[in-house]
Tab-separated table of C-alpha atoms in Angstrom:
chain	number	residue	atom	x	y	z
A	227	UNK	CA	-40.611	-0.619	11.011
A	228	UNK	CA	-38.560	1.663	8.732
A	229	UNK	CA	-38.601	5.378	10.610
A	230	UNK	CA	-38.086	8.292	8.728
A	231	UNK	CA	-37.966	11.604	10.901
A	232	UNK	CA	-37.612	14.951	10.129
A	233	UNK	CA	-36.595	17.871	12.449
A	234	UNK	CA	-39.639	20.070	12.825
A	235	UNK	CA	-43.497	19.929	12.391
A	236	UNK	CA	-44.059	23.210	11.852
A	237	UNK	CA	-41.370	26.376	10.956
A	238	UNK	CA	-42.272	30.185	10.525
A	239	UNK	CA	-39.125	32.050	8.529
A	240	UNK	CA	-38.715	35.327	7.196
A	241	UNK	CA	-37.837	36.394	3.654
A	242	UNK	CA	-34.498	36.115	3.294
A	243	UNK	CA	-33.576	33.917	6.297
A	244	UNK	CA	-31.070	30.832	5.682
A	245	UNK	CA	-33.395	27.572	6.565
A	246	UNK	CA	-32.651	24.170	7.623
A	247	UNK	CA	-34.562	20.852	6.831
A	248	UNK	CA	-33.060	17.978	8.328
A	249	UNK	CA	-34.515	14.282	7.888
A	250	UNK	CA	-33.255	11.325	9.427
A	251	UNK	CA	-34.222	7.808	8.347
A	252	UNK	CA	-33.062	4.284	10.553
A	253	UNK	CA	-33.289	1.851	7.498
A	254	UNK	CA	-29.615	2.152	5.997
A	255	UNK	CA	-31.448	3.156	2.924
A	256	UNK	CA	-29.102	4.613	-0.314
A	257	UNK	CA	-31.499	6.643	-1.547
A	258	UNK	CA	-32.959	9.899	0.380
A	259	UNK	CA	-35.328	12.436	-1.491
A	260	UNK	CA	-36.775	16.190	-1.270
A	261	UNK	CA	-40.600	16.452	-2.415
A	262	UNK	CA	-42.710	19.961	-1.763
A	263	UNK	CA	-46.526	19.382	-1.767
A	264	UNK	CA	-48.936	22.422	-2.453
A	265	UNK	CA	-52.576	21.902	-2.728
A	266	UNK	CA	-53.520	20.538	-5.715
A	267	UNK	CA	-49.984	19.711	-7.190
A	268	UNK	CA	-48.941	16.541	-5.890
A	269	UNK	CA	-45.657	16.147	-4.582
A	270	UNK	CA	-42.532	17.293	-6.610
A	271	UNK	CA	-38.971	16.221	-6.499
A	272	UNK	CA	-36.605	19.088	-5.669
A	273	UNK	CA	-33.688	16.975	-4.946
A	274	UNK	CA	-32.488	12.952	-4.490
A	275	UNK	CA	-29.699	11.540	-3.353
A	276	UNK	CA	-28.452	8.013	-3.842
A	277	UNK	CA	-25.336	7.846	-1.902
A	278	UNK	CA	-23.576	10.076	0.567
A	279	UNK	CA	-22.159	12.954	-0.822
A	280	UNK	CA	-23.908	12.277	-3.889
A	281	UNK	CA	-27.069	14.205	-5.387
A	282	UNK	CA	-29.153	14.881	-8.253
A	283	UNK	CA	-31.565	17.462	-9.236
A	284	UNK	CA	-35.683	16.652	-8.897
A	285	UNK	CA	-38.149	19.025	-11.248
A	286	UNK	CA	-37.786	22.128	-9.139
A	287	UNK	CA	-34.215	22.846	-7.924
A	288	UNK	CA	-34.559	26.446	-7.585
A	289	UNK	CA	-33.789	28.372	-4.475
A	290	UNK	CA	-32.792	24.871	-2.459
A	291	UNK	CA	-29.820	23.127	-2.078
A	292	UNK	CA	-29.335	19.889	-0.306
A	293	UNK	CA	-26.108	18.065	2.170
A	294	UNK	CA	-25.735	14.289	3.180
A	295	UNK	CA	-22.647	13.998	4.792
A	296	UNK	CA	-24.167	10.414	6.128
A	297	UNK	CA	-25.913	7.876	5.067
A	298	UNK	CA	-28.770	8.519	7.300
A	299	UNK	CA	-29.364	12.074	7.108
A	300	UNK	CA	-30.030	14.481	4.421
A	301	UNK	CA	-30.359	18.227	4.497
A	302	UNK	CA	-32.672	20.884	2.562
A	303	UNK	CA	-31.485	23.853	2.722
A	304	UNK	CA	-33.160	27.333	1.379
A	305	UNK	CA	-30.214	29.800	0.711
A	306	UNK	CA	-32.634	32.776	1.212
A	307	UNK	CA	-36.134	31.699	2.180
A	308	UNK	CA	-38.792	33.484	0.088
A	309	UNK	CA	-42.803	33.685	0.172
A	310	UNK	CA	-43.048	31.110	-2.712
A	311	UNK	CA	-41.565	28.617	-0.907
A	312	UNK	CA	-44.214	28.005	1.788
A	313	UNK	CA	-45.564	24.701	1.385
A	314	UNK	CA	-45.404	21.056	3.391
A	315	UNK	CA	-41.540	19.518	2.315
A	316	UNK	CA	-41.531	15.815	2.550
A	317	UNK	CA	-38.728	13.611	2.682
A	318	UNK	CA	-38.408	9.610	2.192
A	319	UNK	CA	-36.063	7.388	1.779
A	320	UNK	CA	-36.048	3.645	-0.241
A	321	UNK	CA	-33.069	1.342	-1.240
A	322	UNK	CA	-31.676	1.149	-4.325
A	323	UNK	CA	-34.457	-0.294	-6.644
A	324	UNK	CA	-32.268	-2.503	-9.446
A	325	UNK	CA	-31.929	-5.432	-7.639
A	326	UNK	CA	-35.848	-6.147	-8.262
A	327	UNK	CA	-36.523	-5.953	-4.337
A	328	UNK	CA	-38.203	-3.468	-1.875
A	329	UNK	CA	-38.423	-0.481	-4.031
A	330	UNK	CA	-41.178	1.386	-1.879
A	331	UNK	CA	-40.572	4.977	-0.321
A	332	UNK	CA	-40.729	5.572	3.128
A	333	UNK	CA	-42.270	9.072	3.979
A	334	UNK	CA	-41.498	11.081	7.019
A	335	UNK	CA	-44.541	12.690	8.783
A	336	UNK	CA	-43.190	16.526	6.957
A	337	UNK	CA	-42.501	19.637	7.642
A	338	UNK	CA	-45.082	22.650	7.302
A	339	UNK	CA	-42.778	26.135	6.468
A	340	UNK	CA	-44.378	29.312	6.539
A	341	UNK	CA	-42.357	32.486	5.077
A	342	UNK	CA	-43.408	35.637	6.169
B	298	UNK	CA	-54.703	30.851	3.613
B	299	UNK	CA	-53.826	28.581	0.664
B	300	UNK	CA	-52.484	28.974	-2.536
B	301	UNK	CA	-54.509	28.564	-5.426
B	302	UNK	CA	-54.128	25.251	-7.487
B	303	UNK	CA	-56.013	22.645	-9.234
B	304	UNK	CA	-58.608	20.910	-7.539
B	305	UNK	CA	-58.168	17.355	-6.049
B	306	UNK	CA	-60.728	15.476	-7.696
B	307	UNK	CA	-63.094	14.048	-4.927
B	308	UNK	CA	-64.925	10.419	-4.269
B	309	UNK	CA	-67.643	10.542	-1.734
B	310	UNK	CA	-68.649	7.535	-0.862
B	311	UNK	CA	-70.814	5.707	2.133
B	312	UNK	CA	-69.644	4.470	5.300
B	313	UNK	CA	-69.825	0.441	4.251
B	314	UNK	CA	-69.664	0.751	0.581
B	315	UNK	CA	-66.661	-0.082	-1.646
B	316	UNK	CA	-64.592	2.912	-3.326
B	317	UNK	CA	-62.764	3.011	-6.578
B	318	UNK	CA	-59.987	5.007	-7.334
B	319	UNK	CA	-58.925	5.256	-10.573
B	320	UNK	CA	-55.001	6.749	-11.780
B	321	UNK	CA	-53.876	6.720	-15.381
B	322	UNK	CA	-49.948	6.262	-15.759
B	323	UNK	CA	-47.905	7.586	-18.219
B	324	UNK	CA	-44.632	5.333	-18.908
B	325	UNK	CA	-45.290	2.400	-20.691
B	326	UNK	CA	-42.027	0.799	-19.332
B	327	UNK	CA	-43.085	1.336	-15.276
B	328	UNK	CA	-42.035	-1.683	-13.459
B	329	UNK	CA	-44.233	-1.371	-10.248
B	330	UNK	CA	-46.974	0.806	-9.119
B	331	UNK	CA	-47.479	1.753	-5.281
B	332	UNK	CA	-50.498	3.238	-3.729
B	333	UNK	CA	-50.333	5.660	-1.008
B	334	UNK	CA	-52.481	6.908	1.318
B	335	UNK	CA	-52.339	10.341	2.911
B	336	UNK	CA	-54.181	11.146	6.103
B	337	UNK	CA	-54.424	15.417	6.657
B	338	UNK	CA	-51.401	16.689	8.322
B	339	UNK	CA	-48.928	13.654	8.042
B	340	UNK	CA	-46.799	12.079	5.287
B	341	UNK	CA	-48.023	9.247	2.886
B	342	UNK	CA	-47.959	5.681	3.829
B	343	UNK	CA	-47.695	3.038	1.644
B	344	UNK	CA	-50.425	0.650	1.361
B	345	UNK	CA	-50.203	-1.707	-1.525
B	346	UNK	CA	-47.634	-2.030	-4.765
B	347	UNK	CA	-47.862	-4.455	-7.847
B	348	UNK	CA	-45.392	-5.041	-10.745
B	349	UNK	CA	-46.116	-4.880	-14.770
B	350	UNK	CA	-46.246	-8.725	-14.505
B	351	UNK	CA	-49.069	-8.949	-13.021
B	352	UNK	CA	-52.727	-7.746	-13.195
B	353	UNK	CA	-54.356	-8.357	-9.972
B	354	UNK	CA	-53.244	-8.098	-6.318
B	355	UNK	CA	-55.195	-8.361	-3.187
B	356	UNK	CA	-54.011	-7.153	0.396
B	357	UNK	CA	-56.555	-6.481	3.583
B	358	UNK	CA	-59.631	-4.897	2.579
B	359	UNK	CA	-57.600	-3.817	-0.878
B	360	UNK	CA	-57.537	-4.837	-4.280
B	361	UNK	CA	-55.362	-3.142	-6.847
B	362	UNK	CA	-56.011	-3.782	-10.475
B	363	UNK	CA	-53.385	-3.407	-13.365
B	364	UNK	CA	-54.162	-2.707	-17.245
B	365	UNK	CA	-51.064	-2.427	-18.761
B	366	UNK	CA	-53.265	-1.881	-22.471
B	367	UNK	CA	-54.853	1.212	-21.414
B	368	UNK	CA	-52.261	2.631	-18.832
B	369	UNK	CA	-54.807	2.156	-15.697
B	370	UNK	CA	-54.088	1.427	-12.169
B	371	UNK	CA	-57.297	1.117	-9.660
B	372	UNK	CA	-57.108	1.342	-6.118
B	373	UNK	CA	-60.293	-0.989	-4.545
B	374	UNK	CA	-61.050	-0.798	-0.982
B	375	UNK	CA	-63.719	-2.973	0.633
B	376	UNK	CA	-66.144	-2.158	3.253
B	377	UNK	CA	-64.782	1.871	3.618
B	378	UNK	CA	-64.733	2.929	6.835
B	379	UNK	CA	-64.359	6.204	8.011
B	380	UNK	CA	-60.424	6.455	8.494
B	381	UNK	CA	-60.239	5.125	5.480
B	382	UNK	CA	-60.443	9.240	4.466
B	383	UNK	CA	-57.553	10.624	3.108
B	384	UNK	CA	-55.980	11.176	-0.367
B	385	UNK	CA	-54.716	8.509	-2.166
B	386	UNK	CA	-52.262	8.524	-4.905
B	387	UNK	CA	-50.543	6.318	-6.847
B	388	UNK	CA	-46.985	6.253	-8.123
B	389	UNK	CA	-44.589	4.586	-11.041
B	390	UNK	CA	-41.613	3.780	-11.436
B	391	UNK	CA	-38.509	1.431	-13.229
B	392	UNK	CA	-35.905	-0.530	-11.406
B	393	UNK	CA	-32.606	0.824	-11.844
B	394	UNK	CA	-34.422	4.656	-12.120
B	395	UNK	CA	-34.655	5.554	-8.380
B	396	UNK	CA	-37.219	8.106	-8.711
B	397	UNK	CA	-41.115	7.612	-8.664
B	398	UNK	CA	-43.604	9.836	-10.578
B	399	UNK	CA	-46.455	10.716	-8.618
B	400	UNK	CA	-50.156	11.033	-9.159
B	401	UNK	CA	-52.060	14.148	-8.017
B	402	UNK	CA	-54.300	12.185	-5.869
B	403	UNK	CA	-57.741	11.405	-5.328
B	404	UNK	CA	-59.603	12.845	-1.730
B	405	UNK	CA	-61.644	9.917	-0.754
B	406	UNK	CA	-64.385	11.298	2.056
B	407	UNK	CA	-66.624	8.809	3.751
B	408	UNK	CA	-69.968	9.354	4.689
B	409	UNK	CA	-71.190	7.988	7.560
């Protein structure tokens, strides 16, 4: 079965704290992706990655940044952690899809962050 | 507490019964469709996908339906039992484009 884990359940920050999101997946999967869900809103794409070292934007960029220095792992990171961005952050991974295969993604279980 | 957003819309429907959840798409060129299933507090899981080429496609206890003519996807599940309660949303996408649009979701509640 394909895992996809990520580093914490649960996170309380304060404003203005650097924070670190860290998902692993075991599936030697290409692509790797950032979603934030908030009641309501579905799941948006803050950032994707399709390759190591490489990474493109999702609809809400703002305030994150991401790293994958391996194929396995990719990194959220919130420069400077502010109230707004509370909210469940998802991350899944799938293969490249133009070859017609497996094109499913693979969700880890989340992380709920809470900025006070 | 939490945020203020739209409203999932909800499907109640008896313990035993069959539920219907509906999703209209928006890209007339989406190659596959995937329905997901979210239980509270954990990440979606993927329960059953089917490409533009076909219409119909039947896993255990699920049916998903395809009208490419009116941009619908339905979601049917047989028999609903009570962890069959979660959201469900479906999802497009095109080969080649590795990104999926998302659904809001439907909360599907069972009553026993």
């Amino acid at each position: 079965d394909v895992k996809v884990t990520q580093s914490s359940r649960y996170l309380v920050k304060r404003t203005g704290e650097k924070v670190f999101l860290e998902c692993v997946q075991d599936m030697d999967h290409e692509n790797m992706f950032w979603y934030r869900q908030d009641p309501g809103l579905g799941l948006r794409l803050i950032y994707f990655s399709y390759d190591v070292k490489m990474k493109e934007k999702g609809d809400i960029p703002e305030g994150y940044s991401v790293s994958r220095e391996k194929k396995e792992r990719f990194s959220l990171i919130l420069e400077s952690a502010s109230t707004n961005q509370t909210s469940m952050y998802l991350c899944a991974s799938s293969p490249l899809t133009g070859t017609g295969g497996s094109y499913e993604q693979y969700f880890g279980p989340g992380t709920r962050l809470t900025v006070t | 507490g939490e945020s203020v957003g739209l409203h999932l819309p909800t499907l109640s429907v008896q313990e035993g019964d069959n539920s219907i959840i509906n999703c209209a798409y928006s890209n007339s060129a989406s190659d596959y469709f995937i329905w997901y299933k979210q239980e509270s507090g954990k990440g979606p899981q993927f329960i059953i996908d089917i490409r533009s080429n076909m219409d119909k496609r039947q896993g255990q206890r699920v049916t998903v339906l395809l009208n490419k003519t009116v941009k619908h996807l339905s979601l049917q599940i047989a028999a609903t039992q009570p962890g069959d309660s979660a959201v469900y949303f479906c999802a497009e996408g095109e080969f080649g484009n590795e990104k999926l649009t998302f659904g809001t979701g439907t909360r599907l509640t069972i009553i026993p």
